[in-house]
Amino acid sequence: MLPTMTFAPATAPPPARLTGSLAFDLPAELEAGTPPEARGLARDEVRLLVSYFPRREQVSATDRIQHSQFRDLPGFLRAGDLLIINTSGTLNAALPARRADNTTVRLHLSNRLDTDTWVVEPRQPADKGTLPLFTASAGECLTLPAGGSATLLAPYSEHSEHVRLWRARLDLPARIGRYLQQHGSPIRYNYVPQGWPGSYYQTVYATRMGSAEMPSAGRAFTPTLMTRLVARGVLFAPLLLHTGVASLEADEPPYPEYFEVPPASARLVNFARENGGRIIAVGTTAVRALESVADGDGRVNAGSGWTDLIITPDRGLRVVNGMLTGFHEPRATHLAMLQTLAGLPHLRQCYAAALREKYLWHEFGDLHLLLPA
C-alpha cells in the first residue's frame, strides 16, 4: 500500500554537481544481467568481498581484503553489531505508454508529489532496452493502459541542460498500487536483457511499497541467514527510504527522497553506539536516511520527511562506521559516500580486487562489506 500524504518537494533543488572518486572501465561481462536464482544460485550464494579499512586514528593499520560468500556474513560480524535495513518495497514502476503520434515509450514513476502528481521519467526504445526521452514537452499527454493517462506538467528540475524528469499528473482508472500491480513492471536498464517478475526485486524484509528501484544491497538476505545473525547477537534496526529513479549522469547526485526513522530504531542505534557496537548500513539508502537524523555528536533522533542529504568527505559520516553495499559504476556519486567511510586509497584497492576477481555489478550482482580494522 502506498502512503497518501508523503509527498515530494514540488520542484527539485539545484543539484550540486559531484564527481565520483573512481574512474575505471567496467567490462560488460561483469554486469549481472540475470538474478542469481537464474544462474543456479540461492540469493545468499552471491559472492562477498570483505574489506577492513584503517580508522583515522590507526594510521599504521593495513588494509585487508577477503573473498567470501554472502551466506558466510555471520562470521564477519559480532554480538552487538547493528545492521540498518531499509524496509521499502519495490513498485512495478515502469508502465507502457504511447505518445500522440502512436510512438511507443516507457514511463518510469519516481516519487509521489501529491495524490495524483508524480515525478516521472519518459524513456524511448533503444537497441537494448530504453534511453531517456529528451524530446518530451510540457502539456504532452501520454496514453497509459486501461484508459489511463499521464500529462507532463513541467520539468522537475529547472537546472538541467536536458530535461529527463517531469512533474506529471496521472489520471488512472484504479488506485495507484493496484494499477501498477496490474499494468506495471519493475524498472530495468539495458544490462538486464529480459524482464523478471516483481518478486525478484523485493528484499525478504520489505514491508511497505514505495521505491521506484530496489534497495538492492539487502537482496541477498534470506530468513535463514537473518536467523543465524540474530542467534549470533547481531541486531537489526529497520528504517524506510523510498528510492527514486537512478541518476542518469556520473556526476548527477540523487534527488530528494522520502524517509522515516522510527523511535525504536533511533533508540537502538544510540544504544549500540554507547555499547561499542558497529553501525553497519545495508545500502546507500540506509546511510542517507540514518545520517539525515543524526546530530553533530552522532546521536540519532526519530524523524521523517524528505532528505536531500548527500554524503561527501567534506560533510563526513556521523553515525555509520560500516557498510554493506553493491559495487558501483565508474564515477558514480555513491562512491563519494564510500570514500567518506573508508578513504580513497582503500576503495582503489577494493575495486581493483573486484575487477581482477570478476565480481558482478548491479542489483543482481555481488556485495561488498566494509568494516573498520
PDB file of C-alpha atoms in Angstrom, residues 86-200:
ATOM      1  CA  ASN A  86      15.674  -0.292   4.512  1.00  0.00           C
ATOM      2  CA  THR A  87      12.238  -1.927   4.529  1.00  0.00           C
ATOM      3  CA  SER A  88      10.893  -0.111   1.462  1.00  0.00           C
ATOM      4  CA  GLY A  89       9.340  -2.422  -1.123  1.00  0.00           C
ATOM      5  CA  THR A  90       9.824  -2.042  -4.867  1.00  0.00           C
ATOM      6  CA  LEU A  91       6.964  -0.847  -7.050  1.00  0.00           C
ATOM      7  CA  ASN A  92       6.171  -2.094 -10.544  1.00  0.00           C
ATOM      8  CA  ALA A  93       7.095   1.453 -11.517  1.00  0.00           C
ATOM      9  CA  ALA A  94       7.583   1.035 -15.293  1.00  0.00           C
ATOM     10  CA  LEU A  95       4.495   1.484 -17.469  1.00  0.00           C
ATOM     11  CA  PRO A  96       3.988   1.073 -21.225  1.00  0.00           C
ATOM     12  CA  ALA A  97       2.818   4.324 -22.805  1.00  0.00           C
ATOM     13  CA  ARG A  98       2.053   5.893 -26.186  1.00  0.00           C
ATOM     14  CA  ARG A  99       2.642   9.414 -27.455  1.00  0.00           C
ATOM     15  CA  ALA A 100       0.098  11.311 -29.570  1.00  0.00           C
ATOM     16  CA  ASP A 101       1.774  10.076 -32.776  1.00  0.00           C
ATOM     17  CA  ASN A 102       1.309   6.487 -31.527  1.00  0.00           C
ATOM     18  CA  THR A 103       5.023   6.090 -30.756  1.00  0.00           C
ATOM     19  CA  THR A 104       5.607   3.533 -28.006  1.00  0.00           C
ATOM     20  CA  VAL A 105       7.537   4.723 -24.943  1.00  0.00           C
ATOM     21  CA  ARG A 106       8.029   3.663 -21.327  1.00  0.00           C
ATOM     22  CA  LEU A 107       7.096   5.783 -18.340  1.00  0.00           C
ATOM     23  CA  HIS A 108       9.082   5.321 -15.129  1.00  0.00           C
ATOM     24  CA  LEU A 109       7.454   6.625 -11.939  1.00  0.00           C
ATOM     25  CA  SER A 110       9.931   8.051  -9.446  1.00  0.00           C
ATOM     26  CA  ASN A 111       8.455   9.986  -6.492  1.00  0.00           C
ATOM     27  CA  ARG A 112       4.932  10.947  -5.500  1.00  0.00           C
ATOM     28  CA  LEU A 113       4.351  14.714  -5.286  1.00  0.00           C
ATOM     29  CA  ASP A 114       0.713  14.728  -4.227  1.00  0.00           C
ATOM     30  CA  THR A 115      -2.316  12.495  -4.681  1.00  0.00           C
ATOM     31  CA  ASP A 116      -2.257  12.459  -8.494  1.00  0.00           C
ATOM     32  CA  THR A 117       1.073  14.098  -9.333  1.00  0.00           C
ATOM     33  CA  TRP A 118       4.360  12.247  -9.661  1.00  0.00           C
ATOM     34  CA  VAL A 119       7.927  12.781 -10.736  1.00  0.00           C
ATOM     35  CA  VAL A 120       8.258  10.656 -13.876  1.00  0.00           C
ATOM     36  CA  GLU A 121      10.875   9.782 -16.473  1.00  0.00           C
ATOM     37  CA  PRO A 122       9.711   9.102 -20.058  1.00  0.00           C
ATOM     38  CA  ARG A 123      12.021   6.717 -21.930  1.00  0.00           C
ATOM     39  CA  GLN A 124      12.233   5.689 -25.571  1.00  0.00           C
ATOM     40  CA  PRO A 125      13.015   2.238 -27.033  1.00  0.00           C
ATOM     41  CA  ALA A 126      16.633   1.534 -27.988  1.00  0.00           C
ATOM     42  CA  ASP A 127      18.533  -1.410 -29.443  1.00  0.00           C
ATOM     43  CA  LYS A 128      18.982  -2.779 -25.925  1.00  0.00           C
ATOM     44  CA  GLY A 129      16.315  -1.602 -23.514  1.00  0.00           C
ATOM     45  CA  THR A 130      15.434   2.091 -23.313  1.00  0.00           C
ATOM     46  CA  LEU A 131      17.060   5.518 -23.232  1.00  0.00           C
ATOM     47  CA  PRO A 132      15.864   8.810 -21.722  1.00  0.00           C
ATOM     48  CA  LEU A 133      13.378  10.671 -23.907  1.00  0.00           C
ATOM     49  CA  PHE A 134      14.605  14.249 -24.246  1.00  0.00           C
ATOM     50  CA  THR A 135      12.029  15.349 -26.859  1.00  0.00           C
ATOM     51  CA  ALA A 136       9.055  15.430 -24.478  1.00  0.00           C
ATOM     52  CA  SER A 137       7.374  18.776 -23.863  1.00  0.00           C
ATOM     53  CA  ALA A 138       5.141  20.414 -21.282  1.00  0.00           C
ATOM     54  CA  GLY A 139       1.472  19.682 -21.883  1.00  0.00           C
ATOM     55  CA  GLU A 140       2.151  16.415 -23.684  1.00  0.00           C
ATOM     56  CA  CYS A 141      -0.291  13.637 -22.773  1.00  0.00           C
ATOM     57  CA  LEU A 142       0.876  10.022 -22.742  1.00  0.00           C
ATOM     58  CA  THR A 143      -1.704   7.255 -23.059  1.00  0.00           C
ATOM     59  CA  LEU A 144      -1.407   4.528 -20.419  1.00  0.00           C
ATOM     60  CA  PRO A 145      -3.033   1.054 -20.232  1.00  0.00           C
ATOM     61  CA  ALA A 146      -6.732   0.588 -19.419  1.00  0.00           C
ATOM     62  CA  GLY A 147      -7.683   4.165 -20.237  1.00  0.00           C
ATOM     63  CA  GLY A 148      -5.112   5.859 -18.019  1.00  0.00           C
ATOM     64  CA  SER A 149      -3.062   8.898 -18.976  1.00  0.00           C
ATOM     65  CA  ALA A 150      -0.080  10.948 -17.826  1.00  0.00           C
ATOM     66  CA  THR A 151       0.130  14.662 -18.627  1.00  0.00           C
ATOM     67  CA  LEU A 152       3.593  16.227 -18.424  1.00  0.00           C
ATOM     68  CA  LEU A 153       3.203  19.473 -16.489  1.00  0.00           C
ATOM     69  CA  ALA A 154       6.695  20.946 -16.136  1.00  0.00           C
ATOM     70  CA  PRO A 155      10.317  19.857 -15.735  1.00  0.00           C
ATOM     71  CA  TYR A 156      11.008  18.656 -12.195  1.00  0.00           C
ATOM     72  CA  SER A 157      14.371  20.393 -12.201  1.00  0.00           C
ATOM     73  CA  GLU A 158      14.899  23.725 -13.893  1.00  0.00           C
ATOM     74  CA  HIS A 159      18.640  23.359 -13.535  1.00  0.00           C
ATOM     75  CA  SER A 160      19.322  20.526 -16.006  1.00  0.00           C
ATOM     76  CA  GLU A 161      20.577  21.089 -19.528  1.00  0.00           C
ATOM     77  CA  HIS A 162      18.449  18.183 -20.765  1.00  0.00           C
ATOM     78  CA  VAL A 163      15.035  17.552 -19.216  1.00  0.00           C
ATOM     79  CA  ARG A 164      14.865  13.965 -18.003  1.00  0.00           C
ATOM     80  CA  LEU A 165      12.447  14.142 -15.064  1.00  0.00           C
ATOM     81  CA  TRP A 166       8.988  15.730 -15.252  1.00  0.00           C
ATOM     82  CA  ARG A 167       6.160  16.629 -12.933  1.00  0.00           C
ATOM     83  CA  ALA A 168       3.191  14.722 -14.342  1.00  0.00           C
ATOM     84  CA  ARG A 169      -0.488  14.356 -13.478  1.00  0.00           C
ATOM     85  CA  LEU A 170      -1.697  10.755 -13.572  1.00  0.00           C
ATOM     86  CA  ASP A 171      -5.332  10.005 -14.382  1.00  0.00           C
ATOM     87  CA  LEU A 172      -5.869   6.328 -13.633  1.00  0.00           C
ATOM     88  CA  PRO A 173      -8.928   4.049 -13.535  1.00  0.00           C
ATOM     89  CA  ALA A 174      -7.827   2.467 -10.233  1.00  0.00           C
ATOM     90  CA  ARG A 175      -5.802   3.228  -7.116  1.00  0.00           C
ATOM     91  CA  ILE A 176      -2.114   3.581  -7.918  1.00  0.00           C
ATOM     92  CA  GLY A 177      -0.969   0.464  -6.053  1.00  0.00           C
ATOM     93  CA  ARG A 178      -3.500  -1.809  -7.730  1.00  0.00           C
ATOM     94  CA  TYR A 179      -2.926  -0.159 -11.109  1.00  0.00           C
ATOM     95  CA  LEU A 180       0.845  -0.681 -11.003  1.00  0.00           C
ATOM     96  CA  GLN A 181       0.393  -4.262  -9.858  1.00  0.00           C
ATOM     97  CA  GLN A 182      -1.838  -4.965 -12.857  1.00  0.00           C
ATOM     98  CA  HIS A 183      -0.135  -2.951 -15.591  1.00  0.00           C
ATOM     99  CA  GLY A 184       3.381  -2.084 -14.460  1.00  0.00           C
ATOM    100  CA  SER A 185       6.650  -3.967 -14.242  1.00  0.00           C
ATOM    101  CA  PRO A 186       9.889  -3.398 -12.309  1.00  0.00           C
ATOM    102  CA  ILE A 187      12.208  -0.786 -13.752  1.00  0.00           C
ATOM    103  CA  ARG A 188      15.149  -2.366 -15.544  1.00  0.00           C
ATOM    104  CA  TYR A 189      18.021  -0.984 -17.527  1.00  0.00           C
ATOM    105  CA  ASN A 190      19.898  -2.092 -20.610  1.00  0.00           C
ATOM    106  CA  TYR A 191      22.217  -4.540 -18.858  1.00  0.00           C
ATOM    107  CA  VAL A 192      19.173  -6.689 -17.935  1.00  0.00           C
ATOM    108  CA  PRO A 193      18.051  -8.114 -21.302  1.00  0.00           C
ATOM    109  CA  GLN A 194      14.710  -9.548 -20.176  1.00  0.00           C
ATOM    110  CA  GLY A 195      12.013  -8.780 -17.654  1.00  0.00           C
ATOM    111  CA  TRP A 196      11.706 -10.619 -14.332  1.00  0.00           C
ATOM    112  CA  PRO A 197       8.686 -10.862 -12.009  1.00  0.00           C
ATOM    113  CA  GLY A 198       8.370  -8.325  -9.241  1.00  0.00           C
ATOM    114  CA  SER A 199       9.305 -10.915  -6.610  1.00  0.00           C
ATOM    115  CA  TYR A 200      12.887 -10.846  -7.913  1.00  0.00           C
TER     116      TYR A 200
END
